[in-house]
JSON list of C-alpha atoms in Angstrom, two decimals:
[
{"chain": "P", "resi": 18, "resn": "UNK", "atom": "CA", "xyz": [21.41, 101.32, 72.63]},
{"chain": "P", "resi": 19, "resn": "UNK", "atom": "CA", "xyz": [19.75, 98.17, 73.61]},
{"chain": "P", "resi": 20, "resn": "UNK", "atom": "CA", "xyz": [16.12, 97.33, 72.09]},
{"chain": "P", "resi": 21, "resn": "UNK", "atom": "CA", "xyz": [14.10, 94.25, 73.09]},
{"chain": "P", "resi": 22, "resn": "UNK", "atom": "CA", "xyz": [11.10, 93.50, 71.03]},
{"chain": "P", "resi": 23, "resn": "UNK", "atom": "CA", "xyz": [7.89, 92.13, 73.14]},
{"chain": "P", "resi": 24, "resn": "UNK", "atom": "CA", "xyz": [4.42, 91.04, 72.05]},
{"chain": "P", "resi": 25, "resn": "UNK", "atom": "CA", "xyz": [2.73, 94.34, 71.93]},
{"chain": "P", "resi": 26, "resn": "UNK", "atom": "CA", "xyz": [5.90, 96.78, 72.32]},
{"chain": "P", "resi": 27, "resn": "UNK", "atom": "CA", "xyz": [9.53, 97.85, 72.15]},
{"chain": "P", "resi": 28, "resn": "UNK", "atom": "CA", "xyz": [11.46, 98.78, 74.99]},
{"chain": "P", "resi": 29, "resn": "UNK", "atom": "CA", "xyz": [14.50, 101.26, 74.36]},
{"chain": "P", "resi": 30, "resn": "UNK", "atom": "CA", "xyz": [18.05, 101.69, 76.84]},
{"chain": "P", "resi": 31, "resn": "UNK", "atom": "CA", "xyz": [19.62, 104.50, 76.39]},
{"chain": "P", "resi": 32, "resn": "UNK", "atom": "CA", "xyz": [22.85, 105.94, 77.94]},
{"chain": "P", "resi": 33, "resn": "UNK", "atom": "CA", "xyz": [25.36, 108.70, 76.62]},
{"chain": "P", "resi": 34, "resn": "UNK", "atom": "CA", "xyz": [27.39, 111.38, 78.17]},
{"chain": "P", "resi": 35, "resn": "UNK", "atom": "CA", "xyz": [26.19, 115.00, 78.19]},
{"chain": "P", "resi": 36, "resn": "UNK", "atom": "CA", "xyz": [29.05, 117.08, 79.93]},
{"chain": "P", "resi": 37, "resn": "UNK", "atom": "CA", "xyz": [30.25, 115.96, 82.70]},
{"chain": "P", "resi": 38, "resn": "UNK", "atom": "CA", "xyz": [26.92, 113.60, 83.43]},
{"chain": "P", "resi": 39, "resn": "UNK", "atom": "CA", "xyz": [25.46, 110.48, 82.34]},
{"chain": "P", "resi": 40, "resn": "UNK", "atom": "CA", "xyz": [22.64, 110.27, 80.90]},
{"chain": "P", "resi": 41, "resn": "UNK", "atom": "CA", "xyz": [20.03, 107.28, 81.46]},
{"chain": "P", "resi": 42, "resn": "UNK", "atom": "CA", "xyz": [16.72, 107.03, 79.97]},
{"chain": "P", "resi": 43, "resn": "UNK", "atom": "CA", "xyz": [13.89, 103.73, 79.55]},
{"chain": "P", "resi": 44, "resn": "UNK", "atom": "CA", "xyz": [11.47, 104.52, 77.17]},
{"chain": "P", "resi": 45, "resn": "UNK", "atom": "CA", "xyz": [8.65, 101.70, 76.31]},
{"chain": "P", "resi": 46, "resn": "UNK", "atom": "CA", "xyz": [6.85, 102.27, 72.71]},
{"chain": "P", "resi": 47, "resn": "UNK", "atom": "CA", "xyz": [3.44, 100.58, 73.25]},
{"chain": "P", "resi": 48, "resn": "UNK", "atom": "CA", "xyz": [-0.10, 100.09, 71.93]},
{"chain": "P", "resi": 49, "resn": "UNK", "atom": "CA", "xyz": [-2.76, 102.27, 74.18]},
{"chain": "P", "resi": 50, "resn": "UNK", "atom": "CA", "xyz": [-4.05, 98.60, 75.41]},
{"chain": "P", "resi": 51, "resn": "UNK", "atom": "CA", "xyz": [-0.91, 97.67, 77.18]},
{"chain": "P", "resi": 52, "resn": "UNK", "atom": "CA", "xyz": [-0.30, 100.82, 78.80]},
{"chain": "P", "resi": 53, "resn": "UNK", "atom": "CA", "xyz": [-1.56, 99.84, 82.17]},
{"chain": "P", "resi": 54, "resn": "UNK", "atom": "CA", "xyz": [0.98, 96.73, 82.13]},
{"chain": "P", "resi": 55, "resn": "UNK", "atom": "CA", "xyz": [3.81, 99.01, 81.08]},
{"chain": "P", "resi": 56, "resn": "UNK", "atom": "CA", "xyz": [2.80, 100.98, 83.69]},
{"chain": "P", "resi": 57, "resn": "UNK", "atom": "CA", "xyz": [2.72, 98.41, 86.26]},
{"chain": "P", "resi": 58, "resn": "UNK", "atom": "CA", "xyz": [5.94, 96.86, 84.75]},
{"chain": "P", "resi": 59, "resn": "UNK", "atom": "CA", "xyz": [7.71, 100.98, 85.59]},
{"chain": "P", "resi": 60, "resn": "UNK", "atom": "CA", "xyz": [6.39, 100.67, 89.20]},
{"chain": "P", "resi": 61, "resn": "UNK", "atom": "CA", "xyz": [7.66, 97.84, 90.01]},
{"chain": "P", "resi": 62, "resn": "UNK", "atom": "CA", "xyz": [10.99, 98.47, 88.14]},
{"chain": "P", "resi": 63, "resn": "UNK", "atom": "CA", "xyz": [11.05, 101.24, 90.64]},
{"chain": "P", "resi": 64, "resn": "UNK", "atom": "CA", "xyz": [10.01, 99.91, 93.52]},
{"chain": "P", "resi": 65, "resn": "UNK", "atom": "CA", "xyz": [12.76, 97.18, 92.85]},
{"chain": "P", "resi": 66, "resn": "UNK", "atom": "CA", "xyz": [15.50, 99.65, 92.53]},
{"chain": "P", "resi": 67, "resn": "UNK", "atom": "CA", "xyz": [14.97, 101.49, 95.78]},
{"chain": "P", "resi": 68, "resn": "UNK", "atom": "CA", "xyz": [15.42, 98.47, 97.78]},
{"chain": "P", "resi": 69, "resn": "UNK", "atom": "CA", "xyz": [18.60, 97.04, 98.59]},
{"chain": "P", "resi": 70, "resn": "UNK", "atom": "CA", "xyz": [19.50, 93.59, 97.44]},
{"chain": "P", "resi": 71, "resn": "UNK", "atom": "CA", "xyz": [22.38, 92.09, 99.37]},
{"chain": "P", "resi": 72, "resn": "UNK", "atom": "CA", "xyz": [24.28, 95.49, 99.08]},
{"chain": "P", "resi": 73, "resn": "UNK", "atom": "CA", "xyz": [25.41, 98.44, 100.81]},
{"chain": "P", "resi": 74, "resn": "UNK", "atom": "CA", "xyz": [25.49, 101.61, 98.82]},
{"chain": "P", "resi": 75, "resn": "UNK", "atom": "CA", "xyz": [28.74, 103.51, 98.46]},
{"chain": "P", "resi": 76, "resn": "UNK", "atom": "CA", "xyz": [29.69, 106.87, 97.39]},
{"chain": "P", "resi": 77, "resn": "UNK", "atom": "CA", "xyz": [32.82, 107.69, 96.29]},
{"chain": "P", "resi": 78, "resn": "UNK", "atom": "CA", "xyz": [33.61, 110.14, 92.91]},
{"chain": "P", "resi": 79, "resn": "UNK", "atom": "CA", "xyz": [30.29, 111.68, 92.94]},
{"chain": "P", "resi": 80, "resn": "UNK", "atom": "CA", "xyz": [28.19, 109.16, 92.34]},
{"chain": "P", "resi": 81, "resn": "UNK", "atom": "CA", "xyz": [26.69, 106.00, 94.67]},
{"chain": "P", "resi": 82, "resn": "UNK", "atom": "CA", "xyz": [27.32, 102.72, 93.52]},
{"chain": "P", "resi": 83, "resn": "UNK", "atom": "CA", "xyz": [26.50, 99.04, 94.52]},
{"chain": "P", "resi": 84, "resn": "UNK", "atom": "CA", "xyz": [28.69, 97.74, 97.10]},
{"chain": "P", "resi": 85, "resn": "UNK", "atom": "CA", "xyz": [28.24, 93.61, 97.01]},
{"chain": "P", "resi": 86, "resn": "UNK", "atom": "CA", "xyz": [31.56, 92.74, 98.13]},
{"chain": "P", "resi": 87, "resn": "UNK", "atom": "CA", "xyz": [31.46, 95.52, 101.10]},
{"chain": "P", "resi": 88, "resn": "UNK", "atom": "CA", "xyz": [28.10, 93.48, 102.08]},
{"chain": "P", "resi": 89, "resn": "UNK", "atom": "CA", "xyz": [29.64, 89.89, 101.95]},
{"chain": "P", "resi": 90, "resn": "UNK", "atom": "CA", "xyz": [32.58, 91.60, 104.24]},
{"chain": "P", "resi": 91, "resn": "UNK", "atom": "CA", "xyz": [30.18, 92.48, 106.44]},
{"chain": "P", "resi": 92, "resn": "UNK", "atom": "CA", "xyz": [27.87, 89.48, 106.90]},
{"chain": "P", "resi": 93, "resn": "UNK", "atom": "CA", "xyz": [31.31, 87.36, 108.61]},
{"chain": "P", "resi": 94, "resn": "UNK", "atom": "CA", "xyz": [31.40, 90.04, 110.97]},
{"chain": "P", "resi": 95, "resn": "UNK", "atom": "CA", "xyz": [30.00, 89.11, 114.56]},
{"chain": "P", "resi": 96, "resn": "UNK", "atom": "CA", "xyz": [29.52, 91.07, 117.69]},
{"chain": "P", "resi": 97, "resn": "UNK", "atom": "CA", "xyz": [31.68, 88.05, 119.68]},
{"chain": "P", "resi": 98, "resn": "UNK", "atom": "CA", "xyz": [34.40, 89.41, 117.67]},
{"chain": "P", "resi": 99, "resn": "UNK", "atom": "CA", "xyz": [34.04, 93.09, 118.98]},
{"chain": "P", "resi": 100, "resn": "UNK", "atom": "CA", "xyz": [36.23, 93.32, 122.26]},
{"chain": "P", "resi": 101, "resn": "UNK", "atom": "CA", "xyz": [34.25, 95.26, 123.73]},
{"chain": "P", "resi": 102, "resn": "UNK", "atom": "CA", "xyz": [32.43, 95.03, 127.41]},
{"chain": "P", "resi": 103, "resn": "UNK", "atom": "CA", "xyz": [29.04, 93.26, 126.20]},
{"chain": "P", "resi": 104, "resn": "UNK", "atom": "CA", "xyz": [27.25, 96.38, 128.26]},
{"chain": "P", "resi": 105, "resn": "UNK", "atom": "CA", "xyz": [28.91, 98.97, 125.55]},
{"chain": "P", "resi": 106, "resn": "UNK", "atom": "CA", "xyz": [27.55, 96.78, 122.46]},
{"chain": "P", "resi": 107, "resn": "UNK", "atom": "CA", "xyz": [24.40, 95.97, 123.66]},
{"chain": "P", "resi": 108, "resn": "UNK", "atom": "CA", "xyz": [24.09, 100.17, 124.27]},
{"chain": "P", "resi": 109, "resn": "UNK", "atom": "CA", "xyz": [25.85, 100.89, 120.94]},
{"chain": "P", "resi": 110, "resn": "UNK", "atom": "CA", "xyz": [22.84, 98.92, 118.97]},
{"chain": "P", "resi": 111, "resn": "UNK", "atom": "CA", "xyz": [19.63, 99.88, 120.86]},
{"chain": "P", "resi": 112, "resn": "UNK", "atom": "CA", "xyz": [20.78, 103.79, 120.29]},
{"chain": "P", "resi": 113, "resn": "UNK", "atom": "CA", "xyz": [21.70, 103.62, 116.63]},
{"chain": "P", "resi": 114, "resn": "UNK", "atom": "CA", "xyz": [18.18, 101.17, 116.54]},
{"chain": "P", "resi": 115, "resn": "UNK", "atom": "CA", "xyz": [16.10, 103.81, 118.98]},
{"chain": "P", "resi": 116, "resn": "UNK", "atom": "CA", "xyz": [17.36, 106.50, 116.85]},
{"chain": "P", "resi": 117, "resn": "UNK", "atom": "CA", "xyz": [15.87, 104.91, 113.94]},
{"chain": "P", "resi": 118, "resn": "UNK", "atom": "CA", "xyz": [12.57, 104.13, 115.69]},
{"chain": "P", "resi": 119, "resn": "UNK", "atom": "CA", "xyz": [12.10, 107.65, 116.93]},
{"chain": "P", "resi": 120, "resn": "UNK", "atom": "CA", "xyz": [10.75, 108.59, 113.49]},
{"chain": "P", "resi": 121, "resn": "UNK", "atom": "CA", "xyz": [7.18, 108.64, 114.66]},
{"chain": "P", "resi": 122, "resn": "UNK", "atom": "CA", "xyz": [8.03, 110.34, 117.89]},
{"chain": "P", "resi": 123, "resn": "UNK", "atom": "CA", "xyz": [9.85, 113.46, 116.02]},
{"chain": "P", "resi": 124, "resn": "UNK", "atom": "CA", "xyz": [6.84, 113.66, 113.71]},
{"chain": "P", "resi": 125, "resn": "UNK", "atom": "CA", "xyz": [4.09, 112.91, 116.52]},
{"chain": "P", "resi": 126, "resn": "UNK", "atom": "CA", "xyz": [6.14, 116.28, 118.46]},
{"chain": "P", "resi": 127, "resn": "UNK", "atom": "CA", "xyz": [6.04, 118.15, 115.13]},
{"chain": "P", "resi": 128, "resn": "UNK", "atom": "CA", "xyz": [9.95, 117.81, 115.22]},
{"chain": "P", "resi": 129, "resn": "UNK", "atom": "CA", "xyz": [11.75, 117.48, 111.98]},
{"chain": "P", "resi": 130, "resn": "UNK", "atom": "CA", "xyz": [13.61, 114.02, 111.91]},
{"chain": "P", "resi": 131, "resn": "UNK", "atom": "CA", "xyz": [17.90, 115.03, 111.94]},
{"chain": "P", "resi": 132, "resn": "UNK", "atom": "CA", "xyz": [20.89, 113.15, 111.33]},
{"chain": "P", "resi": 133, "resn": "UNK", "atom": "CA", "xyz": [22.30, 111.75, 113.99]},
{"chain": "P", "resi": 134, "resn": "UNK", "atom": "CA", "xyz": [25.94, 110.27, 114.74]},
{"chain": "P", "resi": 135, "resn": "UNK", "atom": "CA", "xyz": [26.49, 107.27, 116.80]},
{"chain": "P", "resi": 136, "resn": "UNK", "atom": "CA", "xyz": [30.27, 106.71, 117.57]},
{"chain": "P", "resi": 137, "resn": "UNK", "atom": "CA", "xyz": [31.85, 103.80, 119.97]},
{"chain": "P", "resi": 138, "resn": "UNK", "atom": "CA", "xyz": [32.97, 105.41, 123.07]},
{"chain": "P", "resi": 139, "resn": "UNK", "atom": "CA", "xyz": [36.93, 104.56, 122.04]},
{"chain": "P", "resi": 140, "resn": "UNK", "atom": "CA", "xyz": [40.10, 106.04, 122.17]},
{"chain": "P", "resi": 141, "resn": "UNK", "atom": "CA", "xyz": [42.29, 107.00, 119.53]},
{"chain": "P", "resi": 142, "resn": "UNK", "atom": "CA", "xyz": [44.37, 104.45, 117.98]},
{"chain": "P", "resi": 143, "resn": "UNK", "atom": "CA", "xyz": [41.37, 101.78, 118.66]},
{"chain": "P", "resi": 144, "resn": "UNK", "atom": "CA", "xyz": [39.92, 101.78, 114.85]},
{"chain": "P", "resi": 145, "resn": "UNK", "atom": "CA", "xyz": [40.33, 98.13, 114.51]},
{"chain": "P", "resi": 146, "resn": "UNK", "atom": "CA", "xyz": [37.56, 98.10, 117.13]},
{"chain": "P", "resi": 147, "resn": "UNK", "atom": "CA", "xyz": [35.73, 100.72, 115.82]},
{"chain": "P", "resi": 148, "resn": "UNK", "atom": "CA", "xyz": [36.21, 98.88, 112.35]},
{"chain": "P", "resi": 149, "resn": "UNK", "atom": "CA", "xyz": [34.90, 95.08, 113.75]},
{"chain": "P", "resi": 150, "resn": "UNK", "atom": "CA", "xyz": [31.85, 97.39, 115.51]},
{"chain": "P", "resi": 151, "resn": "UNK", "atom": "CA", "xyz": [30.37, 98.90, 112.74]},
{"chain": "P", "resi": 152, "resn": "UNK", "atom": "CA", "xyz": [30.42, 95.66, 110.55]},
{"chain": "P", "resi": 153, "resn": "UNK", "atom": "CA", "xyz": [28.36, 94.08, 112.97]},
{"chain": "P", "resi": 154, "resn": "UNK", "atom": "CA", "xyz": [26.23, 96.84, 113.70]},
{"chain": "P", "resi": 155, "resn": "UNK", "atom": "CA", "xyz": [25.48, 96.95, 109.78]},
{"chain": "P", "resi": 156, "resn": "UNK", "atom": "CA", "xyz": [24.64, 93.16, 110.23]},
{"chain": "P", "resi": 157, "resn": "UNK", "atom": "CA", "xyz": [22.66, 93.57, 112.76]},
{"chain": "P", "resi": 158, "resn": "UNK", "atom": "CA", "xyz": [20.08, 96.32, 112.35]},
{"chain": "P", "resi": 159, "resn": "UNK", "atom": "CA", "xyz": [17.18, 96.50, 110.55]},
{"chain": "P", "resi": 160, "resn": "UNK", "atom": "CA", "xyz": [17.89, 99.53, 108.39]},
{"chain": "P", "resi": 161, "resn": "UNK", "atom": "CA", "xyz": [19.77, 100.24, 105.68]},
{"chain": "P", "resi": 162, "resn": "UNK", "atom": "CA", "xyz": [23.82, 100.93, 105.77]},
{"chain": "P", "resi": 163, "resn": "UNK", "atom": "CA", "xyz": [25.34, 103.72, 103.51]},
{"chain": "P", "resi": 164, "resn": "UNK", "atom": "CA", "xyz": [28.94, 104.15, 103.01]},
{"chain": "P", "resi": 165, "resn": "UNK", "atom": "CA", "xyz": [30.39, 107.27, 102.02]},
{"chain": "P", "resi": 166, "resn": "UNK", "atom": "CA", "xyz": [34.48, 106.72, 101.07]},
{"chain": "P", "resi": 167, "resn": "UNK", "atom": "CA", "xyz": [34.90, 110.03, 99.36]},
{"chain": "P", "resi": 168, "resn": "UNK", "atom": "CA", "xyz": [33.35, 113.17, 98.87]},
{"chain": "P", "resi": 169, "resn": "UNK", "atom": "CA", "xyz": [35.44, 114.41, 96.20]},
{"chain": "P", "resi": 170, "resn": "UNK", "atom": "CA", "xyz": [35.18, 114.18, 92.08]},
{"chain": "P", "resi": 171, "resn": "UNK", "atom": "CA", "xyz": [35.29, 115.84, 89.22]},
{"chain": "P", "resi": 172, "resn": "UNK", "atom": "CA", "xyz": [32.45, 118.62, 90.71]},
{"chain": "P", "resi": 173, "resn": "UNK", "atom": "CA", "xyz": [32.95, 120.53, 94.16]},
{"chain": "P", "resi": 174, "resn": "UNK", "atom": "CA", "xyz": [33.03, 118.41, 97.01]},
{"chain": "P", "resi": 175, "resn": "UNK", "atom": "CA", "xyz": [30.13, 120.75, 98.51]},
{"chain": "P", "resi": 176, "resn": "UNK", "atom": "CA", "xyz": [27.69, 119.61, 95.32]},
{"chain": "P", "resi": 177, "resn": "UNK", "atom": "CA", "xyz": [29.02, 116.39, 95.90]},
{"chain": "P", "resi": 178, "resn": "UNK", "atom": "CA", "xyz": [28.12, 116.38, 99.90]},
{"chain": "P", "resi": 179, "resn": "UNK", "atom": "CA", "xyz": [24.95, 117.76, 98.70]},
{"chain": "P", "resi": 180, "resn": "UNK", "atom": "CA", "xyz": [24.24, 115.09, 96.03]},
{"chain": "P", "resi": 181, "resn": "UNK", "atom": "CA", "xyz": [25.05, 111.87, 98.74]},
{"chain": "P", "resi": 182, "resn": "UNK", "atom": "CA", "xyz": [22.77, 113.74, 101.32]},
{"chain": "P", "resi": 183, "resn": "UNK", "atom": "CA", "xyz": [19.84, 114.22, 99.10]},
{"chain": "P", "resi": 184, "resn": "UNK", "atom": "CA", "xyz": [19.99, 111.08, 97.31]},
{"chain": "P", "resi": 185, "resn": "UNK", "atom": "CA", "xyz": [20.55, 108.97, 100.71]},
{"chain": "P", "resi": 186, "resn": "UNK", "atom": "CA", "xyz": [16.83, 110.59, 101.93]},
{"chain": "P", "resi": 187, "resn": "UNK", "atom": "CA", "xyz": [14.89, 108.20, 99.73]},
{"chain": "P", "resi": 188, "resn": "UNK", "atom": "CA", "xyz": [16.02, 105.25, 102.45]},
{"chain": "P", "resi": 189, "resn": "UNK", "atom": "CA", "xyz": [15.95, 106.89, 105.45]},
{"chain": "P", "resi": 190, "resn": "UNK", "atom": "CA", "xyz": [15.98, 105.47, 108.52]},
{"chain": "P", "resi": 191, "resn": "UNK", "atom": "CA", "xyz": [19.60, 104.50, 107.70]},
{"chain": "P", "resi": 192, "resn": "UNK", "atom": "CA", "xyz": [22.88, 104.64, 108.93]},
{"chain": "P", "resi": 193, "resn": "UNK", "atom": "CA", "xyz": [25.74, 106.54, 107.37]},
{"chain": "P", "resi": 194, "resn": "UNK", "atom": "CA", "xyz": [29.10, 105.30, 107.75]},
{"chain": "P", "resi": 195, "resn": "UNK", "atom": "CA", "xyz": [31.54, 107.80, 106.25]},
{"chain": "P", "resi": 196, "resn": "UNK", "atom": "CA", "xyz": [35.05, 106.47, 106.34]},
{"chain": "P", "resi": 197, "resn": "UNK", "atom": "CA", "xyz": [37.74, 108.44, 107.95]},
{"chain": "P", "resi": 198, "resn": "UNK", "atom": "CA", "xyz": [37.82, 111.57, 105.96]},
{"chain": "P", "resi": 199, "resn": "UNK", "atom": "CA", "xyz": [40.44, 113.42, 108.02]},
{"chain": "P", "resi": 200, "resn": "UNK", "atom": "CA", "xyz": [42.65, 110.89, 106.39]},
{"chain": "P", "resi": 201, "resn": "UNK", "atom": "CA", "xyz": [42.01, 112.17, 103.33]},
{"chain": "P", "resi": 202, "resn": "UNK", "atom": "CA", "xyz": [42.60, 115.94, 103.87]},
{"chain": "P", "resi": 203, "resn": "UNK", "atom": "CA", "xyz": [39.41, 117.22, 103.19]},
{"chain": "P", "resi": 204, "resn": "UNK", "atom": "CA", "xyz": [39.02, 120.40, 103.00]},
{"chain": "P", "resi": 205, "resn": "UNK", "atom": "CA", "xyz": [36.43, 120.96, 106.33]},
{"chain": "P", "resi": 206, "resn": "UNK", "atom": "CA", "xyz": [36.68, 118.22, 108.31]}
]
């Protein structure tokens, strides 16, 4: 447990193991005239945490983690590395960036906003392309990237689809890269 004393109150960390989970808690002990600075202090804790910071959030054993290096990787990638006709990159960002967009149009039509997958038009045996592509896509749109290396962990890969799914709605739009899980010999895909 960590505990940093302040001018008018104590903040407490918290973290232990119950089961199979970790458990996190914050608690802030406080006289009743600081509460609406503790409060703003919370908010903007929060509102820090849901952004990204020169990171790409990964899943893999359950859990999503910060993904630094993944990000550095991807900010030397360029498009004029892609071999690729510059008609076919110029069409692979405006749909993954006209998918994003289209947020307002789904809920102007009353349509609920899906998932959708956006895949380079290549052949098998190409995934050093397709590899080169999606770094600079991640560079270059203006939405968040999250990468999903593994499903599986020490709970059911279906909770654990589940868990990356709901959790990844707090930054939508986004795009999902999900590495090559056919690889991997999961179970349904």
């Amino acid at each position: 447990m960590l505990c940093r004393d302040w001018k008018d109150h104590v903040c407490y960390f918290a973290t232990w193991l119950e089961g199979y989970s970790i458990i996190r808690v914050h608690y802030f002990l406080h006289s009743e005239k600081r509460k609406t600075g503790i409060e703003d202090i919370a908010l903007q804790t929060c509102a820090y945490a849901m952004e990204l910071h020169q990171e790409i959030l990964v899943f893999n054993n359950g859990n999503w983690s910060s993904g630094h290096a993944l990000w550095k990787g991807v900010q030397k990638s360029d498009w004029k590395d892609v071999i690729l006709d510059t008609t076919t990159k110029y069409r692979l960002r405006s749909d993954v960036e006209n998918f994003c967009n289209g947020r307002d149009v789904f809920k102007h039509l009353g349509i609920p906003c899906k998932h959708g997958t956006v895949k380079p038009p290549l052949s098998p045996g190409h995934t050093n392309i397709l590899t080169i592509s999606i770094k600079a896509l991640m560079k270059s749109i203006s939405y968040p990237s999250l990468y999903i290396i593994s499903f599986k962990s020490y709970i059911y890969e279906e909770y654990s689809m589940v868990a990356a799914f709901d959790s990844a709605q707090a930054f939508m739009p986004y795009m999902l890269i999900l590495e090559d899980l056919e690889s991997k010999n999961i179970g349904n895909f």
